[in-house]
Structure formats: structure tokens, C-alpha cells
Amino acid sequence: MSMEVVKPGLLTTVQDLGRKGYAKYGIPKTGAMDGYAHRLANWLVGNHACEAALEITWSGFSVRFNRDMLVAITGANLAPVCGRIAVPMWRPVWFRAGSELSFKRPVSGCRAYLAAAGGLDVPQVMGSRSTYLRAKVGGLHGRSLQAGDMIPVKLTRHADKPLFVGAANSASEVFCAPAWSAAPRDGYGGTDMVVRVTRGREYGDFREEAIQRLIAESYRVQPDSDRMGYRLSGPPLLLETQREYISEGVADGTVQVPADGQPIILMADRQTLGGYPKIAQVISVDLPLVAQLPPGGSIRFREVSIAEAERLYCEAARELRLLRRMINYKLKED
Amino acid sequence: MKGDKDTGMHKLNMTAIGESALLVEFGNHIGEQVHEWVQAAAARLETDPFPGYLECVPSFTTLTVYYDLLQVKNAEGNGTAFDYVSSLIGKRFESIVADGTRPREVVEIPVCYGGEYGPDLAYVAEVNGLDEKEVIHIHTSRELLVYALGFAPGFPYLGGLPDGISAPRRATPRLCIPAGSVGIAGSQTGIYPLETPGGWQIIGRTPLALFQPEQDPPVLLKSGQYIRFKVIDPSEYERLAGGSR
């Protein structure tokens, strides 16, 4: 066993990139809410993107490393400290056995990711290590972490990288990190976060006034938002004619609107089918920004075309590939 | 943003769901014939996927297709990937057939109606001008086709509910509905496999487990099966619930 949970914090779960191929049975994809930060955390410790990592929500989480370990923290800045020293984010960090890492308070965003070299060693359920809380499956015993939980980490050859071995042998500090870091994604959780959307399937069924409101007004994140959906409140988005819709497939980022006119953005633990009219669809590259919005945060929507959404997706993928190459180069150099 | 493909049988409407999925519409009303087409189309994609195809989700009148945009982009020329995928799918669906001759498989679902198990039974009776017994009688009177599984693991979307007991969804979804709850939304009825939020009107509860992750497949029901609800009393419910858990 390699990591011991000292304090569970508000909500900490094991997540990978989610379940694929089970949607026809109604099994949600789940997986990391901020897939960008999750990928980077894994890459920074030399893992494949698909390894499981911890998703740490809000504050209060604390973990003890029971052996020397290479770790990376990305995503929200939840003020990670070791002893009284701030732990740098978006880079590999070498922790000595026995050291304790704590997350103090949200500075920006609300979900941090902690990856360990090798990946978290929990069993796969339906092809994934992701925790699906509502069905109590995956992750560590299908639940969020509790104090005293032991989280196994796979052994890996990355643990003998020259820089870290040297540092671990000589340094008196409990942890050490290189001077470089991957560019953090800025602007997590600010007010009036701009989120780009394409038109939803029932866009044309909404009143002209609703379409104008969707773009012009700001919508506030409600406290009952969770991994399944972000519930927003603001000027109601009403249909031209109220009617029932036939349930059909939805996607991550689908913005559906119940009869009360308050939109819900479907997130990682979303249902596979939905029966509420869909006014918009958050583009994939902006979903991590939604995932980092805390309750009380606010969103403004901006419409883009499908062609533009496709272009942004491919551009982001190119940037990620480049980033990964640079990280791999740096890891080898060190 | 819409591409129409004519299959010869009917016009297929395709809609983009963001940049990584699209929805194919086979009709605009719930019916077993339209659903046959949905099932046939899903089977076609499963046996003859296009490059970048990830998975598809059948529902009453639609098939939602998920794809890896980067793999599609490697193969397509001009225009959007959505248009390109639409054309690939349209070609595959030209040759599908739905002859409606498959045998009927019926699964019996025991349900304890009303009271604490079905808090909205009285509401459903009231909006339809019936008493609770009449609602139960109608709800158990027919074999219902499992059109789709979705919303939650193993949740069956059923069709064929008689109009006489339809009821609108709640304006604001409930935050927590117990596992096994049987609900009505519009002219649909279904069973919640897990404790979950939801907007359906709850009329009863079954003790059966619809989702068991350690099994393969992990769900009790399959789309294409028929189910029939059967009345049980609270003591029978407790006996069955105790026996299966």
C-alpha cells in the first residue's frame, strides 16, 4: 500500500478517463470532470493519460505517502502544502516516504487532480477505474475516499529517474520538484466565465427571448450542482410551446432545460438519455472550465458553429500533443 | 447543421450533438415499427463501424452515434466532420431492413403500487379522472416494449402505455428517488434501478435488481424485450426485496 488518506476533504474520488461502450445499457461514462487537468497530471509523472488519479474537490483533503513517490498536482489551486511549505503544481514532485500532503483552501477552481507515477492500482469495473458514486461502483469500493483508506499505487521504473534519486538522497526537504512546469490553464472559476456552445437539437423550439437571454445574460451555478449536472439559475429559458419530448441520447455538455426554465449542463456522471429539450451544447474544450466553477460562480454562453467547435477541438488536441512531447522530453532530460 | 439522407424507406434527419456525436431520427412518434428501424440501424453500425466510431445509443425514435473527431478528421476532406460522418452513416443505413418478425420475450416485473412506494399514484389518478385501482389495472394490463436502456444503468424506457394514465413530468425534478421506483412521464413509464434524481411521477416500486455491475451484461433487461407489471402487496415486496439482497 502506498498512500494513506489522513483527511477525506469534501469529496475525493478515483477517476480515469471514464467508461466506454456501456452507454447502450444506460451506464454513464463518468471519469475526470476536468479531463485536461487529469491528462496533464498523468503525463507529468510519465503515465499514460488513461491511468487513474485522484479528483480532489474543494478543500480539506490530506494524504500520507508511505513510500518515496513521484506525484503531480494539476487543476484547481487548492493551496497544497507539505509541512508548511507550498507544493508547486503542474510539475512532477518527488515526495519522501512519510511526508504528508494537505489541501488547505480553494484559491481558484474547485477540482484538483493528483496523479502518482505508475497510476492508482484499483480494480477495473466495466473497463474503467472511475468511481461512479450513484451506482457505488469503480474506484476504491465504489465510494468517495475516507480517512484511513489505503490507496495502492503501481510500482514503476519512473521512480528511479536520476534527478529525483539524486534529490531524494541529498535534500533535507520532504519533497523536491524541477524548476520547469507545464503551462497551467488559467482563469479557473472566475466570475462570468465565458463558455462556448453550439446549438442544441431543440434550439429552435425556444422563444426568441430565451435565445437572446441565453447569450446576453449570466447564469449562476447552484449549490446542488454535482458530477452529474451543473444546475444554473438565471432568467428563465422558456419554450415557444410547452410540450413533452421523447427521451433520446445526450452528450457531455448538453444544456437541457426543464419546464422551470433553469438550464442544467450535463457533466461526467450524466445520464445517457435525456427527455428535456436541449437548447445548447457546451463545446468539449470548454467543459473543463465548467467543471472548475464552484457554486455561486457564473457563466456567460457564447455561440459558435459546429465547424468552429470542430476546429477548436482539433487545435486543442494539437496543443496537447505538443505539450505531451515537451513533458516527455523534460522527463527524459531530468 | 442538419443533413438529410433518404433511405428509400423514409427520410433520415441527422442533427449534430456538439462536435463528437450526432443523432439520427427515424420518425417523430413512438411506435414499434420506427423502433425496429432504430434497432436495425444500431446493429448495422455495431457490425460495420466507420473509422472513428465509438458507440451508439438507441432510443424510441432515434439513434445517437458517438465518434472520435480526430480519427474522423484524418479521413475526411473538405466540409465539417459532422457532414462527413452523416454521409458515412447514411450510406450504411441504405441497406438495413426491419421485417418485424422476431419472437416476443416477456419479463414479469412485480410492483407494489401506491402508499410510500408510489407517492404520485394519487396525482396520476387525479389528472386522468380515475381512482388509484383503475390506474394500477391499466398499468398492469399490457406487455410493454423495452425501447431503450438509459438515464441510469439498466433503466428501461417502455412504450405502449395506454393514454388513460399519462401524466406530465414534475416541473422541478426530485433530488432523490429510491431504487426500484416505477414512474410515469408523459406517455412513458419506467423503473429507476438506482437511487437518483428524476422528474417522473412515481406510482410504485419493484424489489428486483435491474443493475448488477459484477454481471455481464450488467443489466437485467435488454432493449427489444417486453415486460409486464404484476401487482404485489407490501409484505410480498418485503419478502422479495429481502430475498434478493
XYZ file of C-alpha atoms in Angstrom:
579
model
C 0.000 0.000 0.000
C 1.321 3.359 -0.959
C -0.864 6.281 0.058
C -2.911 6.684 3.201
C -5.834 9.103 3.395
C -5.432 11.235 6.518
C -8.445 13.504 5.877
C -11.010 12.863 3.122
C -11.928 16.520 2.496
C -15.286 17.434 0.978
C -15.231 14.846 -1.846
C -12.268 12.897 -3.216
C -12.725 10.091 -5.746
C -10.600 7.883 -8.005
C -11.194 8.791 -11.676
C -9.716 7.877 -15.043
C -10.972 8.930 -18.472
C -14.252 7.062 -17.974
C -16.234 4.031 -19.210
C -16.726 3.479 -22.892
C -19.089 1.127 -24.686
C -21.682 0.757 -21.916
C -23.897 3.729 -22.786
C -26.423 1.441 -24.519
C -27.053 -0.195 -21.111
C -27.548 3.215 -19.550
C -24.138 3.142 -17.837
C -22.717 6.680 -17.589
C -19.220 7.445 -18.803
C -18.106 9.066 -15.503
C -14.342 9.844 -15.380
C -12.484 13.057 -14.577
C -14.627 16.209 -14.687
C -11.617 18.243 -15.893
C -10.137 15.867 -18.454
C -7.435 18.398 -19.388
C -6.008 18.637 -15.873
C -6.353 14.862 -15.409
C -4.325 14.136 -18.556
C -1.596 16.563 -17.616
C -1.265 15.168 -14.097
C -0.651 11.714 -15.585
C 1.776 12.912 -18.255
C 3.804 14.889 -15.707
C 4.658 11.682 -13.830
C 5.303 9.702 -17.023
C 1.958 7.864 -17.068
C -0.374 7.204 -19.973
C -3.394 9.528 -19.926
C -5.706 6.608 -19.142
C -4.292 5.888 -15.658
C -6.494 6.579 -12.630
C -5.787 9.620 -10.461
C -7.458 11.343 -7.527
C -10.053 14.034 -8.148
C -10.000 16.270 -5.079
C -13.000 18.569 -4.684
C -12.840 21.826 -2.729
C -10.765 21.594 0.453
C -9.669 19.547 3.440
C -8.027 16.542 1.722
C -4.813 15.244 3.211
C -2.722 12.187 2.278
C 0.463 10.500 3.601
C 2.940 8.811 1.244
C 4.121 5.503 2.649
C 6.975 5.168 0.186
C 9.040 7.574 -1.961
C 6.744 8.672 -4.721
C 6.650 10.812 -7.842
C 3.427 12.842 -7.890
C 1.886 15.712 -9.884
C -0.931 18.062 -8.855
C -2.930 19.899 -11.521
C -6.346 21.517 -11.914
C -7.746 23.794 -9.234
C -5.322 25.540 -6.906
C -6.470 24.216 -3.532
C -3.346 25.548 -1.785
C -1.425 22.260 -1.466
C 1.170 22.234 1.322
C 3.667 19.787 2.764
C 4.676 20.724 6.268
C 4.232 24.460 5.985
C 5.749 24.705 2.536
C 3.585 25.349 -0.531
C 3.828 22.481 -3.013
C 4.217 23.599 -6.644
C 1.595 22.492 -9.149
C 1.665 21.453 -12.834
C 5.045 19.712 -12.451
C 6.408 16.428 -11.108
C 7.130 16.481 -7.370
C 9.173 13.889 -5.533
C 7.873 13.114 -2.051
C 9.890 11.227 0.525
C 8.242 8.316 2.331
C 6.348 9.580 5.377
C 5.644 13.060 4.055
C 2.104 14.409 4.204
C 0.371 16.488 1.538
C -2.612 18.663 2.522
C -5.011 20.822 0.536
C -5.938 23.927 2.511
C -8.439 26.123 0.661
C -9.636 26.827 -2.882
C -7.693 29.695 -4.440
C -9.009 29.164 -7.971
C -11.227 26.410 -9.362
C -12.689 23.594 -7.287
C -11.235 20.237 -8.501
C -7.558 19.317 -8.203
C -6.014 16.157 -9.685
C -3.277 14.120 -8.043
C -1.533 11.525 -10.206
C 1.207 9.180 -8.976
C 3.847 7.592 -11.221
C 2.538 4.165 -12.249
C -1.105 5.036 -11.619
C -3.549 4.121 -8.858
C -3.933 0.370 -8.573
C -7.661 -0.212 -8.022
C -9.614 -2.871 -9.943
C -11.337 -2.067 -13.223
C -15.126 -2.337 -13.229
C -16.746 -2.430 -16.673
C -13.447 -1.405 -18.247
C -12.658 1.597 -16.061
C -11.258 2.544 -12.656
C -13.572 5.555 -12.357
C -15.813 5.867 -9.325
C -19.500 6.061 -10.191
C -20.916 7.251 -6.891
C -24.647 6.821 -7.597
C -24.212 3.164 -8.564
C -21.491 2.590 -5.921
C -19.094 1.006 -8.452
C -15.475 1.557 -9.515
C -12.686 3.489 -7.805
C -11.994 2.476 -4.204
C -15.017 0.330 -3.128
C -17.347 2.455 -5.302
C -17.300 5.374 -2.887
C -15.504 8.606 -2.100
C -12.349 8.326 -0.008
C -12.492 8.118 3.781
C -9.876 8.707 6.475
C -7.687 5.620 6.857
C -8.196 4.390 3.268
C -5.056 2.876 1.763
C -4.706 3.637 -1.959
C -2.394 1.246 -3.799
C -0.054 2.727 -6.414
C 1.581 0.585 -9.100
C 5.344 0.327 -8.998
C 7.114 1.936 -11.957
C 10.582 2.446 -13.320
C 9.983 6.218 -13.283
C 10.750 6.009 -9.595
C 14.485 5.718 -10.357
C 14.824 8.826 -12.523
C 18.292 10.325 -11.908
C 17.141 13.798 -10.864
C 14.768 12.512 -8.250
C 17.036 9.817 -6.903
C 19.796 12.396 -6.519
C 17.466 14.889 -4.904
C 15.931 12.308 -2.609
C 19.356 11.207 -1.395
C 20.765 14.645 -0.771
C 17.938 17.040 0.000
C 16.807 17.641 3.511
C 13.403 18.778 2.278
C 10.480 16.390 2.402
C 9.808 16.985 -1.285
C 11.538 18.390 -4.339
C 10.476 19.498 -7.800
C 12.187 20.659 -11.000
C 12.210 24.356 -11.922
C 10.038 23.854 -15.003
C 6.271 23.378 -15.127
C 3.622 22.708 -17.732
C 1.614 25.840 -18.519
C -1.320 25.852 -16.107
C -4.710 26.552 -17.584
C -5.614 29.988 -16.230
C -8.881 31.556 -15.288
C -10.439 28.653 -13.396
C -13.607 29.550 -11.572
C -13.677 33.298 -12.217
C -16.878 35.288 -12.417
C -18.739 35.381 -15.725
C -16.723 32.548 -17.192
C -17.289 32.555 -20.952
C -18.332 29.107 -22.153
C -18.777 28.412 -25.857
C -21.773 26.436 -27.075
C -23.200 25.097 -30.305
C -26.945 24.965 -30.916
C -28.883 22.196 -29.216
C -31.340 19.990 -31.085
C -34.387 21.883 -29.766
C -32.774 25.344 -30.037
C -35.496 26.408 -32.465
C -38.296 25.395 -30.056
C -37.369 28.108 -27.564
C -38.846 31.591 -27.546
C -36.838 34.310 -29.296
C -36.463 35.961 -25.888
C -34.948 32.744 -24.450
C -32.359 32.594 -27.235
C -31.414 36.218 -26.539
C -31.209 35.587 -22.784
C -29.006 32.528 -23.240
C -26.332 34.671 -24.883
C -26.855 38.044 -23.194
C -27.441 37.071 -19.557
C -25.242 35.488 -16.953
C -26.222 32.229 -15.222
C -25.222 31.334 -11.688
C -24.056 27.871 -10.541
C -26.398 26.445 -7.866
C -25.182 24.666 -4.703
C -26.881 21.381 -5.715
C -24.624 21.104 -8.787
C -22.534 17.954 -8.814
C -20.663 15.491 -11.046
C -23.945 14.622 -12.790
C -25.052 18.096 -13.732
C -24.414 21.776 -13.193
C -27.708 23.400 -12.263
C -27.803 27.055 -13.240
C -30.162 29.836 -12.286
C -30.962 33.000 -14.175
C -33.637 34.496 -16.424
C -35.854 31.520 -17.367
C -35.445 29.953 -20.816
C -38.949 29.094 -21.971
C -40.250 27.137 -24.924
C -42.459 28.732 -27.556
C -44.962 25.940 -26.824
C -44.778 23.711 -23.740
C -44.777 20.024 -24.682
C -43.297 16.641 -23.700
C -40.242 15.370 -25.586
C -39.277 11.790 -26.408
C -36.142 10.745 -24.478
C -33.021 10.428 -26.612
C -29.231 10.328 -26.400
C -27.395 13.294 -24.890
C -23.686 14.114 -24.553
C -21.246 15.596 -22.056
C -22.009 19.314 -22.019
C -25.599 19.074 -23.253
C -27.572 22.027 -21.862
C -31.099 20.812 -21.153
C -33.928 22.946 -19.828
C -36.714 21.566 -17.566
C -40.092 23.290 -17.525
C -38.968 25.763 -14.844
C -36.668 27.312 -17.475
C -33.472 26.881 -15.414
C -30.752 25.228 -17.531
C -28.741 22.161 -16.458
C -25.349 21.355 -18.044
C -24.833 17.584 -18.143
C -21.431 16.571 -16.765
C -19.283 13.408 -16.360
C -21.799 11.349 -14.323
C -24.684 12.400 -16.606
C -27.496 10.079 -17.628
C -27.163 8.521 -21.095
C -30.641 9.602 -22.286
C -32.498 12.823 -21.599
C -36.080 13.946 -22.061
C -35.833 17.677 -21.538
C -35.412 19.998 -24.535
C -31.790 20.815 -25.334
C -31.103 24.471 -26.033
C -27.318 24.217 -26.416
C -24.223 22.039 -26.253
C -21.057 23.164 -24.443
C -18.060 22.504 -26.697
C -15.649 19.846 -25.409
C -12.678 22.158 -24.926
C -14.676 24.430 -22.596
C -16.174 21.663 -20.416
C -13.177 21.618 -18.022
C -13.860 25.304 -17.324
C -17.435 24.455 -16.325
C -16.138 21.603 -14.136
C -13.948 24.063 -12.227
C -16.768 26.515 -11.453
C -17.746 26.455 -7.766
C -21.317 27.075 -6.536
C -22.008 30.797 -6.851
C -19.743 31.073 -9.901
C -21.304 32.466 -13.034
C -21.347 31.588 -16.708
C -21.934 33.502 -19.906
C -22.626 31.489 -23.031
C -21.269 32.354 -26.453
C -22.452 30.623 -29.616
C -20.055 29.063 -32.125
C -20.739 26.974 -35.233
C -20.187 23.217 -35.453
C -17.291 23.912 -37.856
C -15.706 26.240 -35.279
C -16.256 23.701 -32.469
C -14.533 21.035 -34.571
C -11.636 23.392 -35.343
C -11.186 24.295 -31.644
C -11.255 20.606 -30.693
C -8.549 19.697 -33.216
C -6.447 22.733 -32.276
C -6.639 21.803 -28.572
C -5.649 18.229 -29.422
C -2.612 19.525 -31.366
C -1.570 21.721 -28.446
C -1.949 18.788 -26.045
C 0.222 16.564 -28.258
C 2.910 19.248 -28.320
C 2.669 19.714 -24.567
C 2.992 15.992 -24.032
C 6.085 15.836 -26.228
C 7.695 18.656 -24.255
C 6.858 16.993 -20.946
C 8.321 13.687 -22.133
C 11.460 15.484 -23.294
C 11.841 17.196 -19.930
C 11.239 13.963 -18.012
C 13.949 12.208 -20.042
C 16.352 15.122 -19.687
C 15.926 15.076 -15.942
C -26.354 21.889 -39.172
C -28.800 19.301 -40.415
C -28.158 16.734 -43.094
C -30.934 14.691 -44.634
C -30.348 11.229 -46.010
C -33.039 9.368 -47.857
C -33.010 5.623 -47.182
C -35.697 4.958 -49.726
C -37.995 3.895 -46.885
C -38.130 7.244 -45.097
C -36.143 10.408 -44.697
C -33.457 10.373 -42.018
C -32.855 13.595 -40.178
C -29.384 13.972 -38.639
C -28.504 16.573 -36.004
C -25.064 17.394 -34.575
C -24.746 16.973 -30.794
C -21.663 19.120 -30.374
C -18.502 18.129 -32.260
C -18.276 14.472 -31.218
C -21.756 12.996 -31.641
C -24.779 13.115 -33.894
C -28.356 11.983 -33.650
C -30.250 10.134 -36.378
C -34.035 10.452 -36.267
C -36.101 7.616 -37.758
C -39.510 9.087 -37.036
C -41.281 11.528 -34.747
C -43.731 9.250 -32.957
C -43.238 6.301 -30.590
C -44.065 3.054 -32.326
C -42.754 -0.476 -32.668
C -42.133 -0.092 -36.425
C -39.938 3.001 -36.007
C -38.094 1.266 -33.167
C -37.392 -1.749 -35.409
C -35.511 0.639 -37.682
C -33.566 2.095 -34.751
C -32.536 -1.410 -33.615
C -31.603 -2.471 -37.143
C -29.501 0.681 -37.601
C -27.700 0.141 -34.268
C -26.940 -3.462 -35.258
C -25.590 -2.264 -38.624
C -23.160 0.208 -37.011
C -22.011 -2.406 -34.481
C -21.159 -4.882 -37.253
C -19.911 -2.315 -39.796
C -18.475 0.676 -37.897
C -16.946 3.657 -39.704
C -13.374 4.786 -38.802
C -13.617 6.761 -35.555
C -16.935 5.168 -34.461
C -17.082 4.802 -30.660
C -20.564 3.634 -29.681
C -24.248 4.250 -30.293
C -27.286 4.567 -28.054
C -30.728 3.517 -29.364
C -33.855 5.221 -28.071
C -37.537 5.362 -29.092
C -37.200 7.109 -32.444
C -33.512 7.996 -32.586
C -30.019 6.558 -32.611
C -27.257 8.709 -31.100
C -23.815 7.984 -32.532
C -20.605 8.946 -30.718
C -17.317 9.279 -32.582
C -13.686 10.292 -32.166
C -13.433 13.554 -34.075
C -9.649 13.270 -34.516
C -9.931 9.893 -36.263
C -12.737 11.202 -38.472
C -10.735 14.341 -39.308
C -7.837 12.185 -40.506
C -10.087 10.675 -43.170
C -12.351 13.499 -44.301
C -11.710 16.135 -46.971
C -13.500 19.475 -47.083
C -16.503 20.479 -45.023
C -17.268 19.531 -41.453
C -16.637 16.162 -39.861
C -20.339 16.157 -38.999
C -21.287 16.258 -42.694
C -18.727 13.564 -43.451
C -19.945 11.228 -40.679
C -23.558 11.896 -41.717
C -22.764 10.702 -45.236
C -20.932 7.584 -43.957
C -23.876 6.688 -41.734
C -26.431 7.464 -44.443
C -24.688 5.031 -46.790
C -24.656 2.282 -44.171
C -28.347 2.747 -43.406
C -29.417 2.499 -47.057
C -29.351 -1.292 -46.881
C -30.876 -2.015 -43.460
C -34.109 -3.984 -43.141
C -36.609 -4.325 -40.299
C -39.066 -7.139 -41.000
C -40.813 -7.194 -37.599
C -40.820 -10.977 -37.297
C -38.714 -11.524 -34.193
C -40.202 -13.592 -31.316
C -41.587 -11.875 -28.239
C -39.692 -12.323 -24.953
C -41.709 -11.254 -21.873
C -40.218 -10.477 -18.433
C -42.584 -10.145 -15.442
C -41.868 -7.245 -13.063
C -43.565 -7.398 -9.623
C -44.616 -3.941 -8.335
C -46.045 -2.693 -5.047
C -48.237 0.278 -6.010
C -49.166 3.432 -4.062
C -48.560 4.457 -0.455
C -44.937 5.075 0.486
C -43.867 3.028 -2.563
C -45.766 5.206 -5.049
C -46.252 8.741 -3.698
C -47.566 10.122 -7.025
C -50.191 7.412 -7.672
C -52.963 9.676 -6.369
C -51.771 12.539 -8.611
C -51.689 10.293 -11.704
C -55.222 9.078 -10.871
C -56.461 12.637 -10.351
C -55.096 14.114 -13.625
C -56.709 11.225 -15.515
C -60.048 11.320 -13.669
C -59.591 7.772 -12.331
C -59.246 6.124 -8.950
C -55.952 4.524 -7.924
C -57.166 0.962 -8.576
C -58.045 1.845 -12.163
C -54.565 3.317 -12.734
C -52.982 0.087 -11.404
C -55.275 -2.055 -13.538
C -54.358 -0.148 -16.695
C -50.643 -0.121 -15.835
C -50.587 -3.941 -15.486
C -52.873 -4.645 -18.452
C -50.326 -4.729 -21.290
C -46.993 -6.063 -22.381
C -44.679 -3.101 -22.852
C -41.726 -2.960 -25.255
C -38.331 -2.019 -23.761
C -37.360 0.676 -26.250
C -34.095 1.685 -24.625
C -31.973 1.495 -21.513
C -30.759 4.817 -20.274
C -30.947 7.684 -17.855
C -29.362 5.365 -15.261
C -27.743 1.881 -15.509
C -30.395 -0.603 -16.661
C -33.283 1.885 -16.590
C -35.860 0.623 -19.138
C -37.716 3.115 -21.292
C -41.020 1.425 -22.063
C -43.594 2.158 -24.698
C -47.188 1.166 -25.200
C -48.542 2.791 -22.049
C -52.270 3.459 -22.590
C -53.073 7.201 -22.886
C -55.536 6.971 -19.990
C -52.773 7.091 -17.333
C -50.252 9.538 -18.813
C -49.014 12.408 -16.650
C -46.624 15.328 -17.154
C -43.103 15.324 -15.675
C -42.615 17.317 -12.493
C -41.700 20.951 -13.229
C -38.648 20.624 -10.965
C -37.027 17.167 -10.753
C -36.927 15.428 -7.338
C -33.399 15.262 -5.934
C -33.741 11.672 -4.697
C -35.923 8.753 -5.835
C -35.439 5.234 -4.283
C -34.118 2.301 -6.380
C -36.889 0.198 -7.957
C -39.336 3.112 -8.220
C -41.792 2.804 -11.117
C -42.674 6.115 -12.754
C -44.691 7.800 -15.476
C -43.596 10.757 -17.624
C -45.918 11.834 -20.411
C -46.909 8.605 -22.134
C -43.753 6.795 -20.931
C -43.316 4.522 -17.933
C -40.094 3.136 -16.467
C -38.238 1.770 -13.420
C -35.399 3.515 -11.547
C -32.574 0.950 -10.967
C -30.688 3.244 -8.563
C -31.400 5.970 -6.089
C -31.190 9.046 -8.324
C -32.677 12.464 -9.048
C -35.518 12.480 -11.577
C -38.652 14.212 -12.761
C -41.058 11.290 -13.289
C -44.304 10.716 -11.340
C -43.681 7.708 -9.030
C -46.596 5.227 -8.741
C -44.941 2.100 -7.230
C -41.743 0.137 -6.565
C -40.291 -3.265 -7.608
C -37.978 -5.364 -5.394
C -35.992 -6.652 -8.437
C -32.371 -5.533 -9.004
C -32.138 -4.049 -12.507
C -28.411 -3.294 -12.339
C -25.684 -5.691 -11.155
C -22.232 -4.401 -12.148
C -20.487 -7.726 -11.494
C -22.652 -9.481 -14.101
C -22.018 -9.425 -17.857
C -24.062 -7.753 -19.221
C -24.529 -5.727 -16.039
C -28.263 -5.112 -16.569
C -31.437 -7.257 -16.122
C -33.385 -6.021 -19.143
C -32.420 -5.574 -22.789
C -33.925 -3.285 -25.377
C -36.291 -5.246 -27.600
C -37.704 -7.363 -24.723
C -41.267 -6.939 -23.444
C -42.165 -6.589 -19.781
C -45.452 -6.953 -17.895
C -46.025 -5.361 -14.464
C -47.660 -7.548 -11.810
C -49.278 -6.290 -8.569
C -47.748 -7.409 -5.273
C -48.636 -6.247 -1.736
C -46.176 -4.654 0.723
C -45.478 -7.954 2.529
C -44.661 -9.661 -0.792
C -42.455 -6.683 -1.659
C -40.541 -7.012 1.624
C -40.201 -10.788 1.139
C -38.807 -10.415 -2.420
C -36.603 -7.448 -1.511
C -35.161 -9.379 1.444
C -34.582 -12.442 -0.709
C -32.733 -10.646 -3.488
C -30.441 -8.508 -1.332
